[in-house]
JSON list of C-alpha atoms in Angstrom, two decimals:
[
{"chain": "F", "resi": 1, "resn": "MET", "atom": "CA", "xyz": [0.00, 0.00, 0.00]},
{"chain": "F", "resi": 2, "resn": "THR", "atom": "CA", "xyz": [1.35, 3.38, -0.98]},
{"chain": "F", "resi": 3, "resn": "LEU", "atom": "CA", "xyz": [0.25, 6.42, 1.00]},
{"chain": "F", "resi": 4, "resn": "SER", "atom": "CA", "xyz": [-0.13, 9.92, -0.37]},
{"chain": "F", "resi": 5, "resn": "VAL", "atom": "CA", "xyz": [1.29, 12.91, 1.45]},
{"chain": "F", "resi": 6, "resn": "GLU", "atom": "CA", "xyz": [-2.24, 13.83, 2.52]},
{"chain": "F", "resi": 7, "resn": "GLN", "atom": "CA", "xyz": [-2.86, 10.35, 3.93]},
{"chain": "F", "resi": 8, "resn": "ILE", "atom": "CA", "xyz": [0.40, 10.44, 5.85]},
{"chain": "F", "resi": 9, "resn": "GLU", "atom": "CA", "xyz": [-0.50, 13.87, 7.26]},
{"chain": "F", "resi": 10, "resn": "GLU", "atom": "CA", "xyz": [-3.95, 12.60, 8.27]},
{"chain": "F", "resi": 11, "resn": "LEU", "atom": "CA", "xyz": [-2.45, 9.52, 9.91]},
{"chain": "F", "resi": 12, "resn": "THR", "atom": "CA", "xyz": [0.07, 11.67, 11.76]},
{"chain": "F", "resi": 13, "resn": "HIS", "atom": "CA", "xyz": [-2.74, 13.94, 12.97]},
{"chain": "F", "resi": 14, "resn": "HIS", "atom": "CA", "xyz": [-4.81, 10.99, 14.22]},
{"chain": "F", "resi": 15, "resn": "LEU", "atom": "CA", "xyz": [-1.78, 9.44, 15.94]},
{"chain": "F", "resi": 16, "resn": "ALA", "atom": "CA", "xyz": [-0.99, 12.74, 17.67]},
{"chain": "F", "resi": 17, "resn": "ASN", "atom": "CA", "xyz": [-4.57, 13.01, 18.92]},
{"chain": "F", "resi": 18, "resn": "MET", "atom": "CA", "xyz": [-4.53, 9.45, 20.19]},
{"chain": "F", "resi": 19, "resn": "ARG", "atom": "CA", "xyz": [-1.19, 9.96, 21.96]},
{"chain": "F", "resi": 20, "resn": "HIS", "atom": "CA", "xyz": [-2.53, 13.14, 23.56]},
{"chain": "F", "resi": 21, "resn": "ASP", "atom": "CA", "xyz": [-5.72, 11.44, 24.79]},
{"chain": "F", "resi": 22, "resn": "ILE", "atom": "CA", "xyz": [-3.89, 8.43, 26.20]},
{"chain": "F", "resi": 23, "resn": "ASN", "atom": "CA", "xyz": [-1.22, 10.60, 27.80]},
{"chain": "F", "resi": 24, "resn": "ASN", "atom": "CA", "xyz": [-3.93, 12.64, 29.55]},
{"chain": "F", "resi": 25, "resn": "ASN", "atom": "CA", "xyz": [-5.54, 9.48, 30.92]},
{"chain": "F", "resi": 26, "resn": "LEU", "atom": "CA", "xyz": [-2.22, 8.04, 32.10]},
{"chain": "F", "resi": 27, "resn": "SER", "atom": "CA", "xyz": [-1.34, 11.38, 33.72]},
{"chain": "F", "resi": 28, "resn": "LEU", "atom": "CA", "xyz": [-4.60, 11.29, 35.67]},
{"chain": "F", "resi": 29, "resn": "ILE", "atom": "CA", "xyz": [-3.79, 7.77, 36.87]},
{"chain": "F", "resi": 30, "resn": "MET", "atom": "CA", "xyz": [-0.34, 8.87, 37.98]},
{"chain": "F", "resi": 31, "resn": "ALA", "atom": "CA", "xyz": [-1.65, 12.01, 39.71]},
{"chain": "F", "resi": 32, "resn": "ALA", "atom": "CA", "xyz": [-4.41, 10.10, 41.53]},
{"chain": "F", "resi": 33, "resn": "THR", "atom": "CA", "xyz": [-1.96, 7.43, 42.64]},
{"chain": "F", "resi": 34, "resn": "GLU", "atom": "CA", "xyz": [0.51, 10.00, 43.91]},
{"chain": "F", "resi": 35, "resn": "LEU", "atom": "CA", "xyz": [-2.26, 11.87, 45.74]},
{"chain": "F", "resi": 36, "resn": "LEU", "atom": "CA", "xyz": [-3.33, 8.64, 47.42]},
{"chain": "F", "resi": 37, "resn": "ARG", "atom": "CA", "xyz": [0.20, 8.07, 48.65]},
{"chain": "F", "resi": 38, "resn": "HIS", "atom": "CA", "xyz": [0.03, 11.36, 50.53]},
{"chain": "F", "resi": 39, "resn": "LYS", "atom": "CA", "xyz": [-3.70, 11.44, 51.35]},
{"chain": "F", "resi": 40, "resn": "PRO", "atom": "CA", "xyz": [-5.03, 7.90, 51.70]},
{"chain": "F", "resi": 41, "resn": "GLN", "atom": "CA", "xyz": [-8.32, 9.31, 53.01]},
{"chain": "F", "resi": 42, "resn": "MET", "atom": "CA", "xyz": [-9.12, 10.33, 49.41]},
{"chain": "F", "resi": 43, "resn": "LEU", "atom": "CA", "xyz": [-9.33, 6.71, 48.28]},
{"chain": "F", "resi": 44, "resn": "GLU", "atom": "CA", "xyz": [-13.07, 6.73, 47.60]},
{"chain": "F", "resi": 45, "resn": "ARG", "atom": "CA", "xyz": [-12.91, 9.91, 45.51]},
{"chain": "F", "resi": 46, "resn": "MET", "atom": "CA", "xyz": [-9.80, 8.88, 43.57]},
{"chain": "F", "resi": 47, "resn": "THR", "atom": "CA", "xyz": [-11.11, 5.37, 42.91]},
{"chain": "F", "resi": 48, "resn": "VAL", "atom": "CA", "xyz": [-13.71, 6.83, 40.55]},
{"chain": "F", "resi": 49, "resn": "THR", "atom": "CA", "xyz": [-11.00, 8.65, 38.60]},
{"chain": "F", "resi": 50, "resn": "LEU", "atom": "CA", "xyz": [-8.77, 5.57, 38.47]},
{"chain": "F", "resi": 51, "resn": "VAL", "atom": "CA", "xyz": [-11.56, 3.24, 37.37]},
{"chain": "F", "resi": 52, "resn": "GLU", "atom": "CA", "xyz": [-12.68, 5.55, 34.52]},
{"chain": "F", "resi": 53, "resn": "GLN", "atom": "CA", "xyz": [-9.28, 5.86, 32.85]},
{"chain": "F", "resi": 54, "resn": "PRO", "atom": "CA", "xyz": [-8.89, 2.40, 31.23]},
{"chain": "F", "resi": 55, "resn": "ASP", "atom": "CA", "xyz": [-12.25, 2.78, 29.46]},
{"chain": "F", "resi": 56, "resn": "LYS", "atom": "CA", "xyz": [-11.20, 6.21, 28.22]},
{"chain": "F", "resi": 57, "resn": "ILE", "atom": "CA", "xyz": [-7.93, 4.79, 26.88]},
{"chain": "F", "resi": 58, "resn": "ILE", "atom": "CA", "xyz": [-9.81, 1.97, 25.14]},
{"chain": "F", "resi": 59, "resn": "HIS", "atom": "CA", "xyz": [-12.20, 4.54, 23.66]},
{"chain": "F", "resi": 60, "resn": "ALA", "atom": "CA", "xyz": [-9.24, 6.53, 22.27]},
{"chain": "F", "resi": 61, "resn": "LEU", "atom": "CA", "xyz": [-7.79, 3.38, 20.68]},
{"chain": "F", "resi": 62, "resn": "VAL", "atom": "CA", "xyz": [-11.14, 2.32, 19.19]},
{"chain": "F", "resi": 63, "resn": "LYS", "atom": "CA", "xyz": [-11.72, 5.84, 17.86]},
{"chain": "F", "resi": 64, "resn": "PHE", "atom": "CA", "xyz": [-8.27, 5.87, 16.26]},
{"chain": "F", "resi": 65, "resn": "SER", "atom": "CA", "xyz": [-8.81, 2.45, 14.75]},
{"chain": "F", "resi": 66, "resn": "ALA", "atom": "CA", "xyz": [-12.15, 3.48, 13.22]},
{"chain": "F", "resi": 67, "resn": "GLU", "atom": "CA", "xyz": [-10.67, 6.71, 11.83]},
{"chain": "F", "resi": 68, "resn": "PHE", "atom": "CA", "xyz": [-7.69, 4.80, 10.46]},
{"chain": "F", "resi": 69, "resn": "GLU", "atom": "CA", "xyz": [-9.91, 2.27, 8.74]},
{"chain": "F", "resi": 70, "resn": "ARG", "atom": "CA", "xyz": [-12.14, 4.99, 7.32]},
{"chain": "F", "resi": 71, "resn": "ALA", "atom": "CA", "xyz": [-9.23, 7.14, 6.13]},
{"chain": "F", "resi": 72, "resn": "PHE", "atom": "CA", "xyz": [-7.55, 4.27, 4.31]},
{"chain": "F", "resi": 73, "resn": "GLY", "atom": "CA", "xyz": [-10.64, 2.49, 3.07]},
{"chain": "F", "resi": 74, "resn": "LEU", "atom": "CA", "xyz": [-10.00, -0.60, 5.15]},
{"chain": "F", "resi": 75, "resn": "SER", "atom": "CA", "xyz": [-12.75, -2.90, 6.27]},
{"chain": "F", "resi": 76, "resn": "ARG", "atom": "CA", "xyz": [-12.88, -5.78, 8.67]},
{"chain": "F", "resi": 77, "resn": "SER", "atom": "CA", "xyz": [-13.67, -9.11, 7.11]}
]
């Protein structure tokens, strides 16, 4: 498969967005974990934040995959 300059630019844009989204979710996990180390009494509040992040990361990956497939005319068989 040969990609045009426009396709490469679109792929780069989608990859950057995905990296940004996942980085934000991982940063929240790290911040919540660090906060819990210093303030264990916040466990209940931080648990919600921690539990939400994996689904958000999965959503970012699924979104990227769908955009990738659409952009390059790929379909699942």
